C-alpha cells in the first residue's frame, strides 16, 4: 500500500517491493532528522536564511503552527472564521479574535489576508447577486467595491490587534488584478496605521503587471492555487481538471519566476502561500526561482523545512533553472529532481 499515492497493489512485483522498501527507509531516516536552525532561522546548507511560515485559518491552528516550527504566519485566511455566519462580525469581535491569534507571535511576523469572500468561499452575509461565473465575479478584494465598510472595519480590527498583540503584522488583499487596486488597498491599510501592506498575486493580469504592482505594494504573496486555476482556465475544485492545477505546471512556474524577478527589481519581497509551497521538492525550486519566503500547510511544514535546509542555494537555483525548461508538469519535476538528490534521499 502506497499512502503517498493512495494506491493498493495486489501481488506486487519484486521491483515494486524493493522501491517501496527504499522509500520506507528514506522516510525512517527523515523521521530521525530535524531541520537545523541557525541564528533563529532556517537556512540552506551554505547559510542563506529562509523563512518558513504557516498557513492558518482558525484559532486552534496557532498552537500547531508553533509546534511545527513556523517562523510566524504567512497566510491567515480570515474568511474561515466567518464562513458559517449570517451576519458580519463587529470590529470588536474581530479585533479580539485577531489578538488571540497574533499574541503568540509577539515580535514575529503574521501576514493576515483581508476577506476573500466569493466563489469557493461563499459568505451568507454578503448576499451576492446570482452570478453565472462566481470565480470571475465579485470576489476577494472586489467585494469592497460594494461593501467598503466591511474592508474598513476589518482593517481597523487588524490595526487594533497589532497594537495589543505586539506581533509584526503585515496585511494583504486577495485577488488583485490591477496596479490601481494595489495602490488603493495599500493607501487604505496605511490610513488605519498598518505599516506593511501588500497584495496577493493570483490572477494572470497581476503577473503581467507585477512590475507596477511590486512598486505599489510593500510585499507580494503568490497564491498558486488561484493562479494555477486562472492561468489554465481550469476550476480548482474540479477533480476532472486536477492535472491543470498541478503546481509543477510550467506556465505556473514561469509566472512565479516572472513575479519573483519583478519583486527583486523593485526591492519588494515575494512569498508563496499557495499549495505549491507545501510540496517539499517544489518549495526548494521556488526558493531557486527567487521567492523570498514560503508559507505552507502546518502538516507539511516540517518536511518543507527538512527539504530546503538539506540543500545549498546553488542547488536550488540549478533545480529552478532546470524546471523552467520543462514543457510539462512531469518533465519540469523530473528535470528539477536531477538537482535535488538530497531531498529524494529523504523520500520527499
Ligand atoms: C491561493 O489561491 O493560492 C491562496 C493561497 O488562497 P486560497 O487558497 O485561500 O484561495
Ligand atoms: Mg486564492
GROMACS .gro file of C-alpha atoms and ligand atoms in nm:
model
  359
    1UNK     CA    1   0.000   0.000   0.000
    2UNK     CA    2   0.144   0.335  -0.102
    3UNK     CA    3  -0.014   0.601   0.117
    4UNK     CA    4   0.161   0.877  -0.081
    5UNK     CA    5  -0.029   0.783  -0.395
    6UNK     CA    6  -0.335   0.638  -0.223
    7UNK     CA    7  -0.285   0.309  -0.407
    8UNK     CA    8  -0.300  -0.059  -0.318
    9UNK     CA    9  -0.124  -0.316  -0.537
   10UNK     CA   10  -0.213  -0.686  -0.514
   11UNK     CA   11   0.068  -0.932  -0.586
   12UNK     CA   12   0.334  -0.658  -0.620
   13UNK     CA   13   0.641  -0.734  -0.833
   14UNK     CA   14   0.981  -0.770  -0.665
   15UNK     CA   15   1.084  -0.437  -0.819
   16UNK     CA   16   0.788  -0.256  -0.665
   17UNK     CA   17   0.854  -0.413  -0.326
   18UNK     CA   18   1.218  -0.302  -0.345
   19UNK     CA   19   1.115   0.050  -0.448
   20UNK     CA   20   0.868   0.084  -0.162
   21UNK     CA   21   1.120  -0.055   0.087
   22UNK     CA   22   1.368   0.210  -0.014
   23UNK     CA   23   1.103   0.481   0.020
   24UNK     CA   24   1.015   0.348   0.365
   25UNK     CA   25   1.375   0.357   0.481
   26UNK     CA   26   1.408   0.714   0.347
   27UNK     CA   27   1.100   0.811   0.546
   28UNK     CA   28   1.251   0.650   0.859
   29UNK     CA   29   1.572   0.845   0.803
   30UNK     CA   30   1.371   1.165   0.776
   31UNK     CA   31   1.176   1.097   1.093
   32UNK     CA   32   1.506   1.098   1.283
   33UNK     CA   33   1.605   1.432   1.133
   34UNK     CA   34   1.504   1.778   1.242
   35UNK     CA   35   1.556   2.081   1.024
   36UNK     CA   36   1.854   2.276   1.151
   37UNK     CA   37   1.800   2.633   1.264
   38UNK     CA   38   2.086   2.878   1.290
   39UNK     CA   39   2.059   3.222   1.447
   40UNK     CA   40   1.684   3.180   1.493
   41UNK     CA   41   1.615   3.093   1.132
   42UNK     CA   42   1.608   2.803   0.889
   43UNK     CA   43   1.898   2.818   0.645
   44UNK     CA   44   2.035   2.646   0.336
   45UNK     CA   45   2.348   2.438   0.390
   46UNK     CA   46   2.555   2.736   0.270
   47UNK     CA   47   2.396   2.955   0.537
   48UNK     CA   48   2.137   3.156   0.344
   49UNK     CA   49   1.842   3.221   0.580
   50UNK     CA   50   1.496   3.104   0.466
   51UNK     CA   51   1.176   3.197   0.646
   52UNK     CA   52   0.910   2.928   0.656
   53UNK     CA   53   0.568   3.038   0.773
   54UNK     CA   54   0.241   2.854   0.829
   55UNK     CA   55  -0.099   2.894   0.663
   56UNK     CA   56  -0.373   2.903   0.923
   57UNK     CA   57  -0.743   2.981   0.937
   58UNK     CA   58  -0.861   2.904   1.289
   59UNK     CA   59  -0.755   2.991   1.642
   60UNK     CA   60  -0.686   2.621   1.708
   61UNK     CA   61  -0.425   2.618   1.427
   62UNK     CA   62  -0.194   2.858   1.612
   63UNK     CA   63  -0.056   2.603   1.859
   64UNK     CA   64   0.003   2.351   1.579
   65UNK     CA   65   0.189   2.608   1.372
   66UNK     CA   66   0.421   2.684   1.664
   67UNK     CA   67   0.475   2.314   1.738
   68UNK     CA   68   0.563   2.252   1.372
   69UNK     CA   69   0.839   2.517   1.392
   70UNK     CA   70   0.680   2.800   1.193
   71UNK     CA   71   0.871   3.130   1.182
   72UNK     CA   72   0.535   3.301   1.201
   73UNK     CA   73   0.216   3.307   0.995
   74UNK     CA   74   0.241   3.361   0.620
   75UNK     CA   75  -0.130   3.342   0.543
   76UNK     CA   76  -0.409   3.395   0.790
   77UNK     CA   77  -0.727   3.320   0.594
   78UNK     CA   78  -0.974   3.542   0.781
   79UNK     CA   79  -1.282   3.419   0.594
   80UNK     CA   80  -1.258   3.077   0.761
   81UNK     CA   81  -1.356   3.247   1.085
   82UNK     CA   82  -1.680   3.373   0.933
   83UNK     CA   83  -1.792   3.112   0.680
   84UNK     CA   84  -2.089   2.988   0.881
   85UNK     CA   85  -2.217   3.327   0.999
   86UNK     CA   86  -2.538   3.501   0.900
   87UNK     CA   87  -2.415   3.849   0.996
   88UNK     CA   88  -2.072   4.011   0.964
   89UNK     CA   89  -1.864   4.016   1.285
   90UNK     CA   90  -1.829   4.351   1.461
   91UNK     CA   91  -1.495   4.533   1.469
   92UNK     CA   92  -1.453   4.449   1.838
   93UNK     CA   93  -1.528   4.083   1.788
   94UNK     CA   94  -1.277   4.065   1.503
   95UNK     CA   95  -1.016   4.252   1.699
   96UNK     CA   96  -1.048   4.005   1.989
   97UNK     CA   97  -1.010   3.703   1.763
   98UNK     CA   98  -0.714   3.852   1.575
   99UNK     CA   99  -0.545   3.950   1.902
  100UNK     CA  100  -0.577   3.590   2.026
  101UNK     CA  101  -0.423   3.464   1.703
  102UNK     CA  102  -0.142   3.724   1.685
  103UNK     CA  103  -0.040   3.725   2.053
  104UNK     CA  104   0.166   3.402   2.046
  105UNK     CA  105   0.374   3.563   1.768
  106UNK     CA  106   0.491   3.866   1.962
  107UNK     CA  107   0.781   4.024   1.763
  108UNK     CA  108   0.727   3.769   1.488
  109UNK     CA  109   0.562   3.812   1.152
  110UNK     CA  110   0.195   3.747   1.090
  111UNK     CA  111   0.061   3.802   0.738
  112UNK     CA  112  -0.314   3.842   0.753
  113UNK     CA  113  -0.532   3.846   0.446
  114UNK     CA  114  -0.845   4.058   0.426
  115UNK     CA  115  -1.170   3.883   0.348
  116UNK     CA  116  -1.151   3.660   0.040
  117UNK     CA  117  -1.522   3.604   0.003
  118UNK     CA  118  -1.696   3.461  -0.301
  119UNK     CA  119  -1.653   3.168  -0.542
  120UNK     CA  120  -1.505   2.878  -0.341
  121UNK     CA  121  -1.560   3.080  -0.018
  122UNK     CA  122  -1.926   3.190  -0.024
  123UNK     CA  123  -2.035   3.407   0.265
  124UNK     CA  124  -2.402   3.421   0.362
  125UNK     CA  125  -2.391   3.780   0.485
  126UNK     CA  126  -2.261   3.919   0.160
  127UNK     CA  127  -2.570   3.837  -0.045
  128UNK     CA  128  -2.405   3.829  -0.383
  129UNK     CA  129  -2.633   3.851  -0.682
  130UNK     CA  130  -2.655   3.520  -0.860
  131UNK     CA  131  -2.352   3.530  -1.086
  132UNK     CA  132  -2.308   3.295  -1.381
  133UNK     CA  133  -1.933   3.263  -1.312
  134UNK     CA  134  -1.863   3.331  -0.943
  135UNK     CA  135  -1.488   3.264  -0.980
  136UNK     CA  136  -1.481   3.552  -1.230
  137UNK     CA  137  -1.724   3.762  -1.035
  138UNK     CA  138  -1.730   3.986  -0.730
  139UNK     CA  139  -1.486   3.806  -0.501
  140UNK     CA  140  -1.180   3.883  -0.292
  141UNK     CA  141  -1.079   4.249  -0.291
  142UNK     CA  142  -1.358   4.322  -0.539
  143UNK     CA  143  -1.622   4.277  -0.269
  144UNK     CA  144  -1.502   4.604  -0.118
  145UNK     CA  145  -1.637   4.787  -0.425
  146UNK     CA  146  -1.988   4.708  -0.297
  147UNK     CA  147  -1.915   4.664   0.074
  148UNK     CA  148  -1.645   4.917   0.155
  149UNK     CA  149  -1.730   4.930   0.524
  150UNK     CA  150  -1.659   4.558   0.557
  151UNK     CA  151  -1.299   4.612   0.448
  152UNK     CA  152  -1.259   4.926   0.658
  153UNK     CA  153  -1.394   4.756   0.971
  154UNK     CA  154  -1.158   4.466   0.915
  155UNK     CA  155  -0.853   4.689   0.870
  156UNK     CA  156  -0.945   4.877   1.186
  157UNK     CA  157  -0.974   4.549   1.380
  158UNK     CA  158  -0.639   4.427   1.243
  159UNK     CA  159  -0.469   4.753   1.338
  160UNK     CA  160  -0.608   4.732   1.693
  161UNK     CA  161  -0.496   4.370   1.724
  162UNK     CA  162  -0.147   4.459   1.605
  163UNK     CA  163  -0.111   4.713   1.884
  164UNK     CA  164  -0.250   4.486   2.155
  165UNK     CA  165  -0.057   4.175   2.049
  166UNK     CA  166   0.290   4.312   1.974
  167UNK     CA  167   0.317   4.093   1.662
  168UNK     CA  168   0.468   4.234   1.342
  169UNK     CA  169   0.155   4.242   1.129
  170UNK     CA  170   0.162   4.252   0.751
  171UNK     CA  171  -0.176   4.286   0.582
  172UNK     CA  172  -0.261   4.181   0.227
  173UNK     CA  173  -0.555   4.184  -0.011
  174UNK     CA  174  -0.663   3.882  -0.217
  175UNK     CA  175  -0.749   3.872  -0.589
  176UNK     CA  176  -0.577   4.190  -0.700
  177UNK     CA  177  -0.589   4.233  -1.079
  178UNK     CA  178  -0.469   4.591  -1.139
  179UNK     CA  179  -0.196   4.821  -1.004
  180UNK     CA  180  -0.453   5.082  -0.902
  181UNK     CA  181  -0.625   4.826  -0.680
  182UNK     CA  182  -0.291   4.762  -0.511
  183UNK     CA  183  -0.232   5.137  -0.469
  184UNK     CA  184  -0.579   5.191  -0.323
  185UNK     CA  185  -0.553   4.898  -0.085
  186UNK     CA  186  -0.208   4.998   0.041
  187UNK     CA  187  -0.321   5.358   0.097
  188UNK     CA  188  -0.634   5.242   0.280
  189UNK     CA  189  -0.443   5.000   0.504
  190UNK     CA  190  -0.191   5.271   0.592
  191UNK     CA  191  -0.469   5.514   0.675
  192UNK     CA  192  -0.557   5.275   0.959
  193UNK     CA  193  -0.198   5.281   1.088
  194UNK     CA  194  -0.093   4.947   0.939
  195UNK     CA  195   0.273   4.978   0.847
  196UNK     CA  196   0.321   4.698   0.593
  197UNK     CA  197   0.062   4.638   0.324
  198UNK     CA  198   0.088   4.405   0.027
  199UNK     CA  199  -0.121   4.211  -0.219
  200UNK     CA  200  -0.168   3.860  -0.345
  201UNK     CA  201  -0.074   3.766  -0.697
  202UNK     CA  202  -0.341   3.518  -0.804
  203UNK     CA  203  -0.456   3.620  -1.150
  204UNK     CA  204  -0.266   3.642  -1.479
  205UNK     CA  205  -0.309   4.020  -1.519
  206UNK     CA  206  -0.126   4.069  -1.188
  207UNK     CA  207   0.162   3.858  -1.319
  208UNK     CA  208   0.181   4.067  -1.637
  209UNK     CA  209   0.173   4.385  -1.425
  210UNK     CA  210   0.398   4.257  -1.145
  211UNK     CA  211   0.647   4.536  -1.209
  212UNK     CA  212   0.390   4.808  -1.141
  213UNK     CA  213   0.224   4.616  -0.858
  214UNK     CA  214   0.553   4.548  -0.681
  215UNK     CA  215   0.623   4.920  -0.695
  216UNK     CA  216   0.288   4.998  -0.532
  217UNK     CA  217   0.296   4.730  -0.261
  218UNK     CA  218   0.532   4.661   0.030
  219UNK     CA  219   0.530   4.288  -0.048
  220UNK     CA  220   0.370   4.031  -0.275
  221UNK     CA  221   0.241   3.686  -0.191
  222UNK     CA  222   0.168   3.444  -0.474
  223UNK     CA  223  -0.147   3.236  -0.432
  224UNK     CA  224  -0.061   2.942  -0.652
  225UNK     CA  225  -0.399   2.773  -0.605
  226UNK     CA  226  -0.589   3.052  -0.775
  227UNK     CA  227  -0.305   3.149  -1.006
  228UNK     CA  228  -0.293   2.791  -1.140
  229UNK     CA  229  -0.670   2.792  -1.185
  230UNK     CA  230  -0.682   3.124  -1.370
  231UNK     CA  231  -0.372   3.062  -1.583
  232UNK     CA  232  -0.522   2.740  -1.716
  233UNK     CA  233  -0.889   2.846  -1.705
  234UNK     CA  234  -0.949   2.528  -1.504
  235UNK     CA  235  -1.167   2.526  -1.194
  236UNK     CA  236  -0.954   2.439  -0.890
  237UNK     CA  237  -1.246   2.242  -0.746
  238UNK     CA  238  -1.293   2.018  -1.048
  239UNK     CA  239  -1.144   1.674  -0.987
  240UNK     CA  240  -1.153   1.601  -1.360
  241UNK     CA  241  -0.932   1.905  -1.430
  242UNK     CA  242  -0.683   1.841  -1.149
  243UNK     CA  243  -0.390   1.796  -1.388
  244UNK     CA  244  -0.418   2.163  -1.493
  245UNK     CA  245  -0.386   2.259  -1.129
  246UNK     CA  246  -0.071   2.057  -1.071
  247UNK     CA  247   0.163   2.314  -0.910
  248UNK     CA  248   0.451   2.186  -1.128
  249UNK     CA  249   0.276   2.310  -1.443
  250UNK     CA  250   0.533   2.506  -1.649
  251UNK     CA  251   0.302   2.806  -1.700
  252UNK     CA  252   0.274   2.843  -1.323
  253UNK     CA  253   0.649   2.803  -1.267
  254UNK     CA  254   0.727   3.062  -1.532
  255UNK     CA  255   0.468   3.302  -1.389
  256UNK     CA  256   0.621   3.264  -1.042
  257UNK     CA  257   0.965   3.331  -1.187
  258UNK     CA  258   0.844   3.648  -1.361
  259UNK     CA  259   0.687   3.779  -1.039
  260UNK     CA  260   0.999   3.697  -0.834
  261UNK     CA  261   1.213   3.887  -1.084
  262UNK     CA  262   0.983   4.190  -1.076
  263UNK     CA  263   0.991   4.186  -0.697
  264UNK     CA  264   1.370   4.167  -0.693
  265UNK     CA  265   1.399   4.459  -0.936
  266UNK     CA  266   1.179   4.672  -0.711
  267UNK     CA  267   1.314   4.553  -0.376
  268UNK     CA  268   0.979   4.402  -0.290
  269UNK     CA  269   0.973   4.066  -0.106
  270UNK     CA  270   0.779   3.793  -0.286
  271UNK     CA  271   0.646   3.494  -0.091
  272UNK     CA  272   0.442   3.193  -0.199
  273UNK     CA  273   0.149   3.090   0.019
  274UNK     CA  274  -0.042   2.856  -0.212
  275UNK     CA  275  -0.023   2.476  -0.205
  276UNK     CA  276   0.294   2.483  -0.417
  277UNK     CA  277   0.491   2.583  -0.107
  278UNK     CA  278   0.371   2.269   0.075
  279UNK     CA  279   0.544   2.033  -0.170
  280UNK     CA  280   0.898   1.993  -0.027
  281UNK     CA  281   1.075   1.949  -0.362
  282UNK     CA  282   0.880   2.231  -0.522
  283UNK     CA  283   0.944   2.455  -0.222
  284UNK     CA  284   1.316   2.421  -0.298
  285UNK     CA  285   1.250   2.511  -0.661
  286UNK     CA  286   1.051   2.818  -0.552
  287UNK     CA  287   1.348   2.945  -0.350
  288UNK     CA  288   1.565   2.884  -0.657
  289UNK     CA  289   1.322   3.089  -0.865
  290UNK     CA  290   1.382   3.386  -0.636
  291UNK     CA  291   1.094   3.353  -0.389
  292UNK     CA  292   1.197   3.510  -0.058
  293UNK     CA  293   0.972   3.320   0.186
  294UNK     CA  294   0.744   3.018   0.196
  295UNK     CA  295   0.415   2.970   0.374
  296UNK     CA  296   0.279   2.618   0.383
  297UNK     CA  297   0.023   2.393   0.547
  298UNK     CA  298   0.105   2.317   0.906
  299UNK     CA  299   0.113   1.943   0.827
  300UNK     CA  300   0.375   1.994   0.555
  301UNK     CA  301   0.593   2.247   0.735
  302UNK     CA  302   0.844   2.010   0.891
  303UNK     CA  303   0.905   1.825   0.565
  304UNK     CA  304   0.942   2.152   0.373
  305UNK     CA  305   1.192   2.275   0.633
  306UNK     CA  306   1.390   1.950   0.615
  307UNK     CA  307   1.398   1.969   0.234
  308UNK     CA  308   1.517   2.328   0.198
  309UNK     CA  309   1.773   2.300   0.478
  310UNK     CA  310   1.925   1.991   0.315
  311UNK     CA  311   2.025   2.184   0.002
  312UNK     CA  312   2.259   2.464  -0.098
  313UNK     CA  313   2.122   2.779  -0.259
  314UNK     CA  314   2.320   2.688  -0.575
  315UNK     CA  315   2.138   2.351  -0.586
  316UNK     CA  316   1.802   2.523  -0.565
  317UNK     CA  317   1.891   2.768  -0.842
  318UNK     CA  318   2.003   2.481  -1.067
  319UNK     CA  319   1.683   2.291  -0.991
  320UNK     CA  320   1.477   2.601  -1.069
  321UNK     CA  321   1.658   2.670  -1.397
  322UNK     CA  322   1.608   2.306  -1.497
  323UNK     CA  323   1.237   2.314  -1.402
  324UNK     CA  324   1.186   2.624  -1.618
  325UNK     CA  325   1.294   2.428  -1.927
  326UNK     CA  326   1.024   2.164  -1.873
  327UNK     CA  327   0.729   2.173  -2.111
  328UNK     CA  328   0.504   1.954  -1.896
  329UNK     CA  329   0.447   1.928  -1.522
  330UNK     CA  330   0.605   1.584  -1.527
  331UNK     CA  331   0.917   1.690  -1.713
  332UNK     CA  332   0.959   2.006  -1.502
  333UNK     CA  333   0.953   1.788  -1.191
  334UNK     CA  334   1.188   1.527  -1.337
  335UNK     CA  335   1.439   1.790  -1.453
  336UNK     CA  336   1.432   1.970  -1.118
  337UNK     CA  337   1.476   1.644  -0.928
  338UNK     CA  338   1.807   1.581  -1.106
  339UNK     CA  339   1.944   1.856  -0.879
  340UNK     CA  340   1.754   1.760  -0.566
  341UNK     CA  341   1.927   1.435  -0.470
  342UNK     CA  342   1.939   1.525  -0.101
  343UNK     CA  343   1.562   1.572  -0.098
  344UNK     CA  344   1.495   1.247  -0.286
  345UNK     CA  345   1.721   1.061  -0.041
  346UNK     CA  346   1.485   1.171   0.236
  347UNK     CA  347   1.185   1.026   0.049
  348UNK     CA  348   1.049   1.376  -0.024
  349LIG     C1  349  -0.421   3.065  -0.329
  349LIG     O1  350  -0.511   3.094  -0.409
  349LIG     O2  351  -0.319   3.002  -0.361
  349LIG     C2  352  -0.435   3.101  -0.187
  349LIG     C3  353  -0.334   3.087  -0.104
  349LIG     O3  354  -0.555   3.144  -0.146
  349LIG     P1  355  -0.683   3.046  -0.125
  349LIG     O4  356  -0.637   2.906  -0.144
  349LIG     O5  357  -0.733   3.077   0.009
  349LIG     O6  358  -0.773   3.094  -0.234
  350LIG    MG1  359  -0.662   3.238  -0.351
   0.00000   0.00000   0.00000
